[in-house]
C-alpha positions in Angstrom: -17.3 -11.7 -25.9 -18.3 -9.0 -23.5 -19.5 -11.6 -20.9 -16.2 -13.4 -21.1 -14.4 -10.1 -20.5 -16.2 -8.8 -17.4 -17.8 -11.8 -15.7 -14.7 -13.3 -14.3 -13.6 -14.4 -10.8 -11.0 -11.7 -10.9 -13.5 -8.9 -11.4 -15.8 -10.4 -8.7 -12.8 -10.5 -6.4 -12.0 -6.9 -7.0 -15.7 -5.8 -6.6 -15.9 -7.6 -3.3 -12.9 -5.7 -2.1 -14.4 -2.4 -3.1 -17.7 -3.3 -1.3 -15.6 -4.1 1.8 -13.8 -0.8 1.5 -17.1 1.0 1.5 -18.6 -1.1 4.3 -19.3 1.9 6.6 -21.1 3.7 3.8 -23.1 0.6 2.7 -23.7 -1.3 5.9 -23.3 1.3 8.6 -20.5 2.2 10.9 -19.9 -1.3 12.3 -20.2 -3.1 9.0 -22.2 -5.9 10.5 -22.2 -9.6 9.7 -22.3 -9.1 6.0 -19.0 -7.1 6.1 -17.4 -9.9 8.3 -18.5 -12.6 5.8 -17.1 -10.6 2.9 -13.7 -10.0 4.5 -13.2 -13.6 5.6 -14.4 -14.9 2.2 -11.8 -12.6 0.6 -9.1 -13.8 3.0 -10.0 -17.4 2.2 -9.8 -16.8 -1.6 -6.5 -15.0 -1.1 -5.1 -17.8 1.0 -6.1 -20.3 -1.7 -4.2 -18.2 -4.3 -1.2 -18.0 -1.9 -1.0 -21.8 -1.8 -1.8 -22.2 -5.5 0.9 -19.7 -6.6 3.5 -21.4 -4.5 2.7 -24.8 -5.9 2.1 -23.8 -9.6 4.5 -21.0 -10.6 8.1 -20.0 -10.5 7.7 -16.6 -9.0 9.9 -13.5 -9.0 12.3 -12.9 -6.1 10.0 -10.3 -4.6 7.3 -13.0 -4.2 9.8 -15.3 -2.4 10.6 -12.5 0.0 6.9 -11.8 0.5 6.2 -15.5 1.2 8.9 -15.7 4.0 7.3 -12.5 5.5 3.8 -13.9 5.4 4.9 -17.2 6.9 6.6 -15.4 9.8 3.6 -13.2 10.5 1.3 -16.2 10.3 3.3 -18.1 12.9 3.3 -15.2 15.3 -0.4 -14.5 14.6 -1.4 -18.1 15.4 0.6 -18.2 18.6 -1.0 -14.9 19.6 -4.5 -16.3 19.1 -3.7 -19.5 20.9 -2.1 -17.6 23.8 -5.4 -16.1 24.8 -3.6 -12.8 25.8 -5.7 -9.7 26.4 -4.0 -6.5 25.0 -5.6 -3.1 25.3 -4.4 0.4 24.3 -2.9 1.9 27.5 -4.7 5.3 27.3 -8.1 4.4 25.8 -8.3 0.8 27.2 -9.8 -0.3 23.8 -9.4 -4.1 23.5 -7.4 -5.5 20.6 -9.0 -8.7 19.4 -6.4 -11.4 19.0 -7.4 -12.4 15.5 -7.1 -8.9 14.2 -3.3 -9.1 14.0 -3.3 -11.9 11.5 -6.4 -10.6 9.8 -4.8 -7.2 9.1 -1.7 -8.9 7.7 -3.7 -11.2 5.4 -5.9 -8.3 4.2 -2.8 -6.3 3.4 -0.4 -8.9 1.8 -2.3 -12.0 0.5 -4.2 -10.2 -2.3 -0.8 -9.8 -4.1 -0.9 -13.5 -4.7 -4.5 -13.4 -6.0 -3.6 -10.7 -8.5 -0.4 -12.5 -9.5 -2.4 -15.6 -10.3 -5.2 -13.7 -12.1 -2.5 -12.0 -14.3 -0.8 -15.3 -15.1 -4.2 -16.7 -16.0 -4.9 -13.7 -18.3 -7.9 -12.6 -16.3 -6.1 -9.4 -15.2 -4.8 -7.5 -18.2 -3.5 -3.9 -18.6 -6.8 -2.9 -20.2 -8.8 -4.3 -17.2 -6.4 -2.6 -14.8 -7.0 0.8 -16.6 -10.8 0.4 -16.4 -10.7 -0.5 -12.7 -8.4 2.4 -11.9 -11.2 4.8 -12.9 -13.6 3.1 -10.5 -10.8 3.1 -7.8 -10.7 6.9 -7.9 -14.5 7.0 -7.3 -14.3 4.5 -4.4 -11.3 6.1 -2.8 -13.0 9.5 -3.0 -16.1 8.1 -1.3 -13.9 6.6 1.4 -12.1 9.9 1.9 -15.4 11.9 2.2 -16.9 9.3 4.5 -13.9 9.5 6.8 -14.2 13.3 6.8 -17.8 13.1 7.8 -17.1 10.6 10.6 -14.3 12.8 12.0 -16.6 15.9 11.8 -19.4 14.0 13.6 -17.1 13.0 16.4 -15.5 16.4 16.8 -16.2 17.9 20.2 -14.4 21.3 19.8 -16.2 22.5 16.7 -13.3 21.8 14.4 -14.0 21.4 10.7 -10.5 20.5 9.6 -8.7 17.2 10.4 -5.9 15.0 9.3 -7.5 12.3 7.1 -5.6 9.0 6.9 -7.5 8.2 3.7 -5.3 10.7 1.9 -2.8 7.8 1.7 -5.3 6.0 -0.6 -4.4 8.4 -3.3 -0.7 7.6 -3.0 -1.8 4.2 -4.2 -3.3 5.7 -7.4 0.0 7.2 -8.6 1.6 3.8 -9.6 -1.7 2.7 -11.3 -1.6 5.9 -13.5 1.7 4.7 -15.0 -0.4 2.4 -17.2 -2.3 5.4 -18.7 0.6 6.5 -20.8 -1.4 6.2 -24.0 -3.9 8.8 -22.7 -1.8 11.6 -21.2 -4.7 13.9 -20.4 -6.4 11.2 -18.3 -3.1 10.4 -16.7 -2.4 14.0 -15.7 -6.0 14.6 -14.4 -5.5 11.5 -12.2 -2.2 12.9 -10.9 -3.8 16.2 -10.2 -6.7 14.6 -8.3 -4.3 12.4 -6.3 -2.2 15.3 -5.2 -5.3 17.4 -4.4 -6.7 14.7 -2.1 -3.3 14.0 -0.5 -3.1 17.8 0.3 -6.6 17.8 1.7 -5.8 14.8 3.9 -3.2 17.0 5.6 -1.1 14.0 6.6 2.5 15.2 6.4 3.9 11.8 5.6 1.5 11.4 2.7 2.2 14.9 1.4 6.0 14.3 1.5 5.9 10.9 -0.2 3.3 12.1 -2.7 5.4 15.1 -3.7 8.4 12.9 -4.2 6.4 10.3 -6.1 5.1 13.1 -8.4 8.6 14.3 -9.2 9.8 10.8 -9.9 6.7 10.2 -12.1 7.2 13.5 -14.1 10.9 13.0 -14.5 10.5 9.5 -15.8 7.7 10.6 -18.1 9.7 13.5 -19.6 12.8 11.3 -19.9 11.0 8.5 -21.7 8.7 10.5 -23.9 9.4 10.4 -27.6 10.4 13.6 -29.4 6.9 13.9 -30.8 5.4 13.6 -27.3 7.7 15.9 -25.3 5.9 19.1 -26.1 2.6 17.7 -25.0 4.1 16.2 -21.9 5.9 19.5 -21.0 2.6 21.5 -21.3 0.7 19.0 -19.2 3.5 18.9 -16.6 3.5 22.8 -16.5 -0.2 22.9 -16.0 -0.1 20.3 -13.2 2.7 22.2 -11.4 0.7 25.4 -11.6 -2.4 23.7 -10.3 -0.4 22.2 -7.4 1.2 25.6 -6.5 -2.3 27.2 -6.6 -3.7 24.6 -4.3 -0.9 24.9 -1.8 -1.2 28.7 -1.9 -5.0 28.6 -1.3 -4.6 26.3 1.6 -1.9 28.5 3.2 -4.2 31.5 2.9 -7.4 29.9 4.0 -6.6 26.9 6.3 -5.4 27.6 9.8 -5.0 23.8 10.3 -2.8 23.4 7.2 -0.6 26.3 8.4 -0.4 24.7 11.8 0.7 21.4 10.2 3.4 23.3 8.2 4.6 25.0 11.4 4.7 21.7 13.2 6.9 20.2 10.5 9.3 23.2 10.5 9.6 22.9 14.3 10.4 19.2 14.0 7.2 18.2 15.8 6.7 14.4 15.1 3.3 14.0 16.9 4.9 12.0 19.7 6.6 9.6 17.3 10.1 10.5 18.7 9.0 9.5 22.2 7.7 6.2 20.9 10.9 5.6 18.9 13.0 6.2 21.9 11.0 3.9 24.1 11.0 1.0 21.7 14.7 1.4 20.6 15.9 1.4 24.2 13.7 -1.6 25.0 15.1 -3.5 22.1 18.8 -2.8 22.6 18.6 -3.3 26.3 16.7 -6.6 26.2 18.6 -9.0 28.5 16.7 -12.1 27.6 18.5 -13.7 24.6 15.3 -15.5 23.4 13.2 -12.3 23.5 16.0 -10.4 21.7 16.2 -13.1 19.0 12.5 -13.9 18.6 10.7 -10.8 20.0 7.9 -10.4 22.5 5.1 -11.6 20.2 2.4 -10.0 18.1 1.2 -6.6 19.2 3.8 -6.5 22.0 4.4 -2.8 21.4 1.1 -2.1 23.1 2.4 -3.7 26.3 5.4 -1.4 26.3 4.0 2.0 25.2 0.7 3.7 24.5 0.6 3.1 20.8 2.1 1.0 17.9 5.6 2.0 16.9 4.6 3.8 13.7 7.8 2.5 12.3 7.9 -1.0 10.8 11.5 -1.7 11.8 10.9 -0.9 15.5 7.5 -2.7 15.5 9.1 -5.8 14.1 12.1 -5.5 16.5 9.8 -5.5 19.5 7.4 -8.1 18.2 9.6 -10.5 16.2 13.1 -9.6 17.4 16.3 -9.8 15.5 15.0 -12.7 13.4 12.1 -10.6 12.3 14.4 -7.7 11.3 16.5 -10.1 9.2 13.4 -11.5 7.5 12.1 -8.0 6.8 15.5 -6.9 5.4 15.5 -9.9 3.1 12.0 -8.9 1.9 13.2 -5.4 1.0 16.4 -6.8 -0.7 14.2 -9.1 -2.8 11.9 -6.2 -3.6 14.8 -4.0 -4.8 16.4 -6.9 -6.8 13.1 -7.5 -8.6 12.7 -3.8 -9.4 16.2 -3.7 -10.9 15.5 -6.6 -13.1 12.2 -5.2 -14.5 13.8 -2.8 -17.0 12.5 -4.8 -19.9 9.3 -2.8 -19.6 9.4 0.9 -18.7 5.8 1.0 -17.3 6.4 -2.1 -15.1 9.7 -0.7 -14.0 8.3 2.7 -13.0 5.2 1.2 -11.3 7.3 -1.2 -9.1 9.8 1.6 -8.4 7.0 3.9 -7.2 5.5 1.2 -5.0 8.9 0.3 -3.6 9.7 4.0 -2.8 6.2 4.7 -1.3 6.1 1.7 1.0 9.8 1.8 2.0 9.4 5.4 3.1 6.2 4.5 5.0 8.3 1.9 7.0 10.2 4.8 8.5 7.3 6.9 10.0 4.1 4.9 9.5 3.0 1.3 9.1 3.7 -0.4 5.8 3.4 -4.2 5.9 -0.2 -4.2 7.3 -1.4 -1.2 5.3 -1.5 -2.2 1.6 -4.8 -1.5 -0.1 -6.4 -3.4 -2.9 -5.2 -0.6 -5.1 -1.6 -1.3 -4.2 -1.8 -5.1 -4.3 -3.6 -5.1 -7.7 -0.8 -3.0 -9.2 2.0 -5.0 -7.5 0.4 -8.4 -8.3 -0.1 -7.5 -11.9 3.5 -6.3 -12.3 4.9 -9.5 -10.7 2.7 -11.6 -13.0 4.1 -9.7 -16.1 7.7 -10.2 -14.8 7.0 -14.0 -14.5 5.6 -14.1 -18.0 8.7 -12.3 -19.3 11.0 -14.6 -17.4 9.1 -17.7 -18.7 9.3 -16.4 -22.2 13.1 -15.8 -21.9 13.6 -19.4 -20.7 11.6 -20.7 -23.6 13.6 -18.6 -26.1 16.8 -19.7 -24.5 15.9 -23.4 -24.7 14.7 -23.1 -28.3 18.0 -21.5 -29.3 20.1 -24.4 -28.0 
């Protein structure tokens, strides 16, 4: 029985993603040929599940929106590869390999289909999701520490404090912790660790979204707790808030860099994003070529206009895919919202999808969202979509049996 539980394609698939996430720790900085083989194998498996899911299941509206988005990015990615264009960052002159565009999209979005299929095939269950979540915390912590070490090694000014983008990984843990409702202590320890790492990462966007996600999580938990559970939930919430206040207080007292980040936020310093936004917005609205306005300038075109990516999904797509791309992206988010609204049949599924929806929609405004989903996000999202499909299928069966 134990073998049937653990030795599944789903678990192997997840394990390979975790090995890939730890590639710099396991295989060295570059990752090497082994890392390349792993990621392209994972993309191949994910693409197979993409085709399989489309041909075998009646999927929720979110998956339909996601499919249109994936097809659009695939077309632009293939055209970019075939074009043979050479694009470099303006300031560092670092070359962007043409296949990296479609690779990053597939690594981010396609695993949703795999986890959807594995959920429908009963290989991914809530119990398995809970067990993997514990390991995810370990892997994400190792990723965070490794990134901190790399940043420290590359520092030329003796700095020991940095922004760590891997703090965003712990935003991904918050929706997964929804499914630990039966073990509140574990759930709240996980929330505490998530917020602690998000604070240590010192990414202002991650801290803002993490704080908002925590309030939504705690409000929903208090609101849906039974009368018997409310006292325990209140005590755990109180302890978590006290720990959070203590951490912030300690960082304000002992971290010059954290204080500088707070001061930058209060002063409205956007780390150059406002300049990028202005450049890309003016370029889009002043585009005189109707075809470029409608269909965009092509994959990674933002790097031919300014020194960096847009750090805003809507502007990135406006430049790369034009008005058509914006309409496709809007359709994707409408389908996401519609699916969330129809998931109220299960409180945990509803909250988990709601948190992912909020986290990633907010990331579209000041970061990158569509090419930045982690395996932690896609596992949770694919599982939720699989459970919605099961519910919808059951409702159809019950409806047909009652006729």
